[in-house]
PDB file of C-alpha atoms in Angstrom:
ATOM      1  CA  MET A   1      70.224  65.015-150.884  1.00  0.00           C
ATOM      2  CA  PRO A   2      67.493  65.911-148.900  1.00  0.00           C
ATOM      3  CA  TYR A   3      67.922  66.549-144.919  1.00  0.00           C
ATOM      4  CA  SER A   4      66.980  63.898-142.985  1.00  0.00           C
ATOM      5  CA  PRO A   5      65.749  64.865-138.953  1.00  0.00           C
ATOM      6  CA  PRO A   6      67.614  62.912-136.176  1.00  0.00           C
ATOM      7  CA  LEU A   7      66.338  59.642-135.888  1.00  0.00           C
ATOM      8  CA  ARG A   8      65.733  60.088-132.197  1.00  0.00           C
ATOM      9  CA  ALA A   9      63.851  63.316-130.928  1.00  0.00           C
ATOM     10  CA  ARG A  10      65.052  64.671-128.148  1.00  0.00           C
ATOM     11  CA  SER A  11      62.306  64.487-124.937  1.00  0.00           C
ATOM     12  CA  GLY A  12      62.623  67.450-121.977  1.00  0.00           C
ATOM     13  CA  PRO A  13      64.965  70.562-121.781  1.00  0.00           C
ATOM     14  CA  ARG A  14      68.095  70.920-123.216  1.00  0.00           C
ATOM     15  CA  ARG A  15      71.323  71.677-121.538  1.00  0.00           C
ATOM     16  CA  ARG A  16      71.695  75.230-122.050  1.00  0.00           C
ATOM     17  CA  THR A  17      67.889  75.882-120.712  1.00  0.00           C
ATOM     18  CA  LEU A  18      68.979  73.890-117.747  1.00  0.00           C
ATOM     19  CA  LEU A  19      72.195  76.078-116.891  1.00  0.00           C
ATOM     20  CA  ALA A  20      70.767  79.292-117.536  1.00  0.00           C
ATOM     21  CA  SER A  21      67.914  78.390-115.387  1.00  0.00           C
ATOM     22  CA  LEU A  22      70.523  77.077-112.661  1.00  0.00           C
ATOM     23  CA  ALA A  23      71.943  80.570-113.006  1.00  0.00           C
ATOM     24  CA  GLY A  24      69.254  82.880-112.834  1.00  0.00           C
ATOM     25  CA  ALA A  25      67.849  80.360-109.918  1.00  0.00           C
ATOM     26  CA  THR A  26      71.427  80.864-108.015  1.00  0.00           C
ATOM     27  CA  ALA A  27      71.322  84.891-108.390  1.00  0.00           C
ATOM     28  CA  LEU A  28      67.981  84.995-107.417  1.00  0.00           C
ATOM     29  CA  LEU A  29      68.611  82.939-104.259  1.00  0.00           C
ATOM     30  CA  THR A  30      71.888  84.849-103.549  1.00  0.00           C
ATOM     31  CA  GLY A  31      70.085  88.167-104.012  1.00  0.00           C
ATOM     32  CA  CYS A  32      67.204  87.824-101.750  1.00  0.00           C
ATOM     33  CA  ALA A  33      69.439  85.444 -99.330  1.00  0.00           C
ATOM     34  CA  SER A  34      71.269  89.208 -98.252  1.00  0.00           C
ATOM     35  CA  GLY A  35      68.134  90.514 -97.196  1.00  0.00           C
ATOM     36  CA  SER A  36      70.133  93.787 -97.830  1.00  0.00           C
ATOM     37  CA  SER A  37      68.531  97.011 -99.850  1.00  0.00           C
ATOM     38  CA  PRO A  38      69.952  99.305-101.758  1.00  0.00           C
ATOM     39  CA  ALA A  39      70.208 102.051 -99.243  1.00  0.00           C
ATOM     40  CA  GLU A  40      71.874 100.180 -96.996  1.00  0.00           C
ATOM     41  CA  ARG A  41      74.428  98.603 -99.461  1.00  0.00           C
ATOM     42  CA  ALA A  42      75.055 102.347 -99.857  1.00  0.00           C
ATOM     43  CA  ALA A  43      75.279 103.040 -96.351  1.00  0.00           C
ATOM     44  CA  SER A  44      78.009 100.332 -95.572  1.00  0.00           C
ATOM     45  CA  ALA A  45      79.865 101.626 -98.645  1.00  0.00           C
ATOM     46  CA  ALA A  46      79.783 104.858 -97.213  1.00  0.00           C
ATOM     47  CA  THR A  47      81.038 103.650 -93.764  1.00  0.00           C
ATOM     48  CA  ARG A  48      83.654 101.985 -95.233  1.00  0.00           C
ATOM     49  CA  ALA A  49      84.969 105.136 -96.986  1.00  0.00           C
ATOM     50  CA  ARG A  50      84.895 106.959 -94.022  1.00  0.00           C
ATOM     51  CA  ALA A  51      86.895 104.694 -92.259  1.00  0.00           C
ATOM     52  CA  ARG A  52      89.700 104.029 -94.856  1.00  0.00           C
ATOM     53  CA  ALA A  53      89.485 108.136 -94.852  1.00  0.00           C
ATOM     54  CA  ALA A  54      90.554 107.630 -91.126  1.00  0.00           C
ATOM     55  CA  ARG A  55      92.519 105.483 -91.154  1.00  0.00           C
ATOM     56  CA  ASP A  56      94.610 107.382 -94.432  1.00  0.00           C
ATOM     57  CA  SER A  57      95.037 110.255 -91.892  1.00  0.00           C
ATOM     58  CA  ALA A  58      96.038 108.732 -89.248  1.00  0.00           C
ATOM     59  CA  ASP A  59      98.906 107.358 -91.303  1.00  0.00           C
ATOM     60  CA  LEU A  60      99.598 110.528 -92.851  1.00  0.00           C
ATOM     61  CA  LEU A  61      99.704 111.906 -89.601  1.00  0.00           C
ATOM     62  CA  ALA A  62     102.196 109.541 -88.200  1.00  0.00           C
ATOM     63  CA  ARG A  63     104.279 109.791 -91.546  1.00  0.00           C
ATOM     64  CA  TYR A  64     104.429 113.862 -90.298  1.00  0.00           C
ATOM     65  CA  ASP A  65     105.342 112.823 -86.752  1.00  0.00           C
ATOM     66  CA  ALA A  66     108.175 110.518 -88.169  1.00  0.00           C
ATOM     67  CA  VAL A  67     109.174 113.750 -90.502  1.00  0.00           C
ATOM     68  CA  ILE A  68     108.859 115.892 -87.443  1.00  0.00           C
ATOM     69  CA  ASP A  69     110.959 113.690 -85.169  1.00  0.00           C
ATOM     70  CA  ALA A  70     113.981 112.970 -87.534  1.00  0.00           C
ATOM     71  CA  HIS A  71     113.849 116.867 -88.701  1.00  0.00           C
ATOM     72  CA  PRO A  72     112.651 118.923 -85.735  1.00  0.00           C
ATOM     73  CA  ALA A  73     113.867 122.380 -87.935  1.00  0.00           C
ATOM     74  CA  LEU A  74     110.974 121.291 -89.920  1.00  0.00           C
ATOM     75  CA  ALA A  75     108.295 121.476 -87.128  1.00  0.00           C
ATOM     76  CA  ASP A  76     107.472 125.173 -87.808  1.00  0.00           C
ATOM     77  CA  ARG A  77     106.620 124.474 -91.301  1.00  0.00           C
ATOM     78  CA  LEU A  78     104.905 121.013 -90.727  1.00  0.00           C
ATOM     79  CA  SER A  79     102.927 121.880 -88.069  1.00  0.00           C
ATOM     80  CA  PRO A  80     100.307 123.485 -89.249  1.00  0.00           C
ATOM     81  CA  LEU A  81     100.015 121.097 -92.366  1.00  0.00           C
ATOM     82  CA  ARG A  82     100.041 118.111 -89.297  1.00  0.00           C
ATOM     83  CA  ALA A  83      97.091 120.129 -87.613  1.00  0.00           C
ATOM     84  CA  ALA A  84      95.149 120.279 -90.773  1.00  0.00           C
ATOM     85  CA  VAL A  85      95.662 116.186 -91.301  1.00  0.00           C
ATOM     86  CA  ALA A  86      94.440 115.963 -87.562  1.00  0.00           C
ATOM     87  CA  ALA A  87      91.461 117.910 -88.026  1.00  0.00           C
ATOM     88  CA  HIS A  88      90.981 115.769 -91.167  1.00  0.00           C
ATOM     89  CA  ARG A  89      91.193 112.408 -89.603  1.00  0.00           C
ATOM     90  CA  ASP A  90      88.695 113.937 -86.655  1.00  0.00           C
ATOM     91  CA  ALA A  91      86.341 114.638 -89.369  1.00  0.00           C
ATOM     92  CA  PHE A  92      86.386 111.390 -90.845  1.00  0.00           C
ATOM     93  CA  GLY A  93      85.757 109.996 -87.136  1.00  0.00           C
ATOM     94  CA  GLY A  94      88.880 108.647 -86.677  1.00  0.00           C
ATOM     95  CA  ALA A  95      89.770 110.095 -83.388  1.00  0.00           C
ATOM     96  CA  ALA A  96      87.236 108.577 -81.343  1.00  0.00           C
ATOM     97  CA  GLU A  97      88.621 104.801 -83.355  1.00  0.00           C
ATOM     98  CA  ASP A  98      92.035 105.810 -82.446  1.00  0.00           C
ATOM     99  CA  LYS A  99      91.205 106.124 -78.926  1.00  0.00           C
ATOM    100  CA  ALA A 100      89.311 102.799 -78.837  1.00  0.00           C
ATOM    101  CA  ASP A 101      92.013 101.010 -80.666  1.00  0.00           C
ATOM    102  CA  LYS A 102      94.591 101.747 -77.927  1.00  0.00           C
ATOM    103  CA  ALA A 103      91.817 100.513 -75.399  1.00  0.00           C
ATOM    104  CA  THR A 104      91.170  97.484 -77.277  1.00  0.00           C
ATOM    105  CA  THR A 105      93.923  94.740 -75.932  1.00  0.00           C
ATOM    106  CA  GLY A 106      92.010  92.058 -78.149  1.00  0.00           C
ATOM    107  CA  ALA A 107      92.910  89.793 -81.051  1.00  0.00           C
ATOM    108  CA  LYS A 108      91.795  92.479 -83.393  1.00  0.00           C
ATOM    109  CA  ALA A 109      94.357  95.070 -81.972  1.00  0.00           C
ATOM    110  CA  GLN A 110      96.923  92.532 -82.532  1.00  0.00           C
ATOM    111  CA  LYS A 111      95.933  91.448 -86.071  1.00  0.00           C
ATOM    112  CA  SER A 112      96.853  94.364 -87.905  1.00  0.00           C
ATOM    113  CA  PRO A 113      99.376  96.534 -86.250  1.00  0.00           C
ATOM    114  CA  SER A 114     100.015  99.881 -88.609  1.00  0.00           C
ATOM    115  CA  PRO A 115     103.741  99.845 -88.909  1.00  0.00           C
ATOM    116  CA  VAL A 116     105.285 103.127 -87.687  1.00  0.00           C
ATOM    117  CA  PRO A 117     106.447 105.144 -90.539  1.00  0.00           C
ATOM    118  CA  THR A 118     110.449 106.373 -90.783  1.00  0.00           C
ATOM    119  CA  ALA A 119     111.366 109.346 -92.403  1.00  0.00           C
ATOM    120  CA  SER A 120     114.523 109.424 -94.144  1.00  0.00           C
ATOM    121  CA  ALA A 121     117.583 111.226 -92.783  1.00  0.00           C
ATOM    122  CA  ASP A 122     118.169 113.619 -95.902  1.00  0.00           C
ATOM    123  CA  ARG A 123     115.640 116.729 -95.090  1.00  0.00           C
ATOM    124  CA  LYS A 124     114.809 116.643 -99.174  1.00  0.00           C
ATOM    125  CA  GLU A 125     113.903 113.216 -99.617  1.00  0.00           C
ATOM    126  CA  ALA A 126     111.823 113.289 -96.211  1.00  0.00           C
ATOM    127  CA  LEU A 127     109.897 116.031 -97.581  1.00  0.00           C
ATOM    128  CA  THR A 128     109.672 114.440-101.208  1.00  0.00           C
ATOM    129  CA  SER A 129     108.525 111.273 -99.668  1.00  0.00           C
ATOM    130  CA  LEU A 130     105.656 113.234 -97.284  1.00  0.00           C
ATOM    131  CA  ALA A 131     104.399 115.199-100.701  1.00  0.00           C
ATOM    132  CA  SER A 132     104.211 111.521-102.456  1.00  0.00           C
ATOM    133  CA  ALA A 133     102.125 110.222 -99.316  1.00  0.00           C
ATOM    134  CA  GLU A 134     100.046 113.198 -99.101  1.00  0.00           C
ATOM    135  CA  ARG A 135      99.482 112.672-103.284  1.00  0.00           C
ATOM    136  CA  THR A 136      98.970 109.167-103.411  1.00  0.00           C
ATOM    137  CA  VAL A 137      95.863 109.832-100.441  1.00  0.00           C
ATOM    138  CA  ALA A 138      94.308 112.655-102.077  1.00  0.00           C
ATOM    139  CA  ASP A 139      94.342 110.643-105.361  1.00  0.00           C
ATOM    140  CA  ARG A 140      92.428 107.666-103.548  1.00  0.00           C
ATOM    141  CA  ARG A 141      90.122 110.230-102.358  1.00  0.00           C
ATOM    142  CA  ALA A 142      89.278 111.706-105.418  1.00  0.00           C
ATOM    143  CA  ALA A 143      88.856 108.398-106.751  1.00  0.00           C
ATOM    144  CA  ALA A 144      86.448 107.385-103.987  1.00  0.00           C
ATOM    145  CA  LEU A 145      84.422 110.623-104.578  1.00  0.00           C
ATOM    146  CA  LEU A 146      82.008 108.654-107.396  1.00  0.00           C
ATOM    147  CA  GLU A 147      81.163 105.864-104.842  1.00  0.00           C
ATOM    148  CA  VAL A 148      80.025 107.814-101.592  1.00  0.00           C
ATOM    149  CA  PRO A 149      77.135 109.580-100.759  1.00  0.00           C
ATOM    150  CA  GLY A 150      76.521 113.425-101.176  1.00  0.00           C
ATOM    151  CA  GLU A 151      77.607 114.995 -97.675  1.00  0.00           C
ATOM    152  CA  LEU A 152      80.634 112.241 -97.279  1.00  0.00           C
ATOM    153  CA  ALA A 153      81.723 112.982-101.157  1.00  0.00           C
ATOM    154  CA  ARG A 154      81.942 116.796-100.036  1.00  0.00           C
ATOM    155  CA  LEU A 155      83.814 116.489 -97.655  1.00  0.00           C
ATOM    156  CA  MET A 156      86.016 113.620 -99.072  1.00  0.00           C
ATOM    157  CA  ALA A 157      86.388 116.313-101.709  1.00  0.00           C
ATOM    158  CA  SER A 158      87.747 119.261 -99.669  1.00  0.00           C
ATOM    159  CA  VAL A 159      89.752 117.289 -97.744  1.00  0.00           C
ATOM    160  CA  SER A 160      91.027 115.606-101.133  1.00  0.00           C
ATOM    161  CA  ALA A 161      91.878 118.850-102.156  1.00  0.00           C
ATOM    162  CA  ALA A 162      93.530 119.920 -98.830  1.00  0.00           C
ATOM    163  CA  GLY A 163      96.096 116.978 -99.543  1.00  0.00           C
ATOM    164  CA  SER A 164      96.833 117.988-102.882  1.00  0.00           C
ATOM    165  CA  ALA A 165      97.785 121.775-101.548  1.00  0.00           C
ATOM    166  CA  HIS A 166      99.507 119.756 -99.000  1.00  0.00           C
ATOM    167  CA  ALA A 167     101.439 118.039-101.460  1.00  0.00           C
ATOM    168  CA  TYR A 168     102.136 121.454-103.629  1.00  0.00           C
ATOM    169  CA  LEU A 169     103.342 122.882-100.248  1.00  0.00           C
ATOM    170  CA  LEU A 170     105.857 119.993 -99.804  1.00  0.00           C
ATOM    171  CA  THR A 171     106.962 119.910-102.822  1.00  0.00           C
ATOM    172  CA  GLU A 172     107.677 123.572-102.966  1.00  0.00           C
ATOM    173  CA  ALA A 173     109.663 123.156 -99.417  1.00  0.00           C
ATOM    174  CA  ALA A 174     111.499 120.178-100.921  1.00  0.00           C
ATOM    175  CA  LYS A 175     113.295 122.485-103.442  1.00  0.00           C
TER     176      LYS A 175
END
């Protein structure tokens, strides 16, 4: 039996062609509407990464303070590590940001207050928890290295290595 063409030939574009055109036009319009160049997006990503690193360091600093408050005998051992974390926060620009947050009394400051960390009453458990926090932050910074530009990547790599060293020292102190 020979092949017989459909009785009525379609005129105009097919459904798939229309959908593909619509998807392309939407992507094109969305890309043009943002108005940001790749350099601007990279700068924005670097700014976000720097702010995140400063927040992480500030959170670690609060954890160190909680452990020192709960276990004053550890102050001599933890003070140099705490000072290094404070320097890391400052290197990421966190010191000025923290002062501005304390001075701000608007809705932004009330939206997301950081919970105050508490330390375990057990010395070994407190040190282990602090080491785990250092390791988590160091791993997060190491993972972010691929997404930030050169100078910030070098800073983050250095601080990540220091965080790993802190985690090691804290783990050894907990033994």
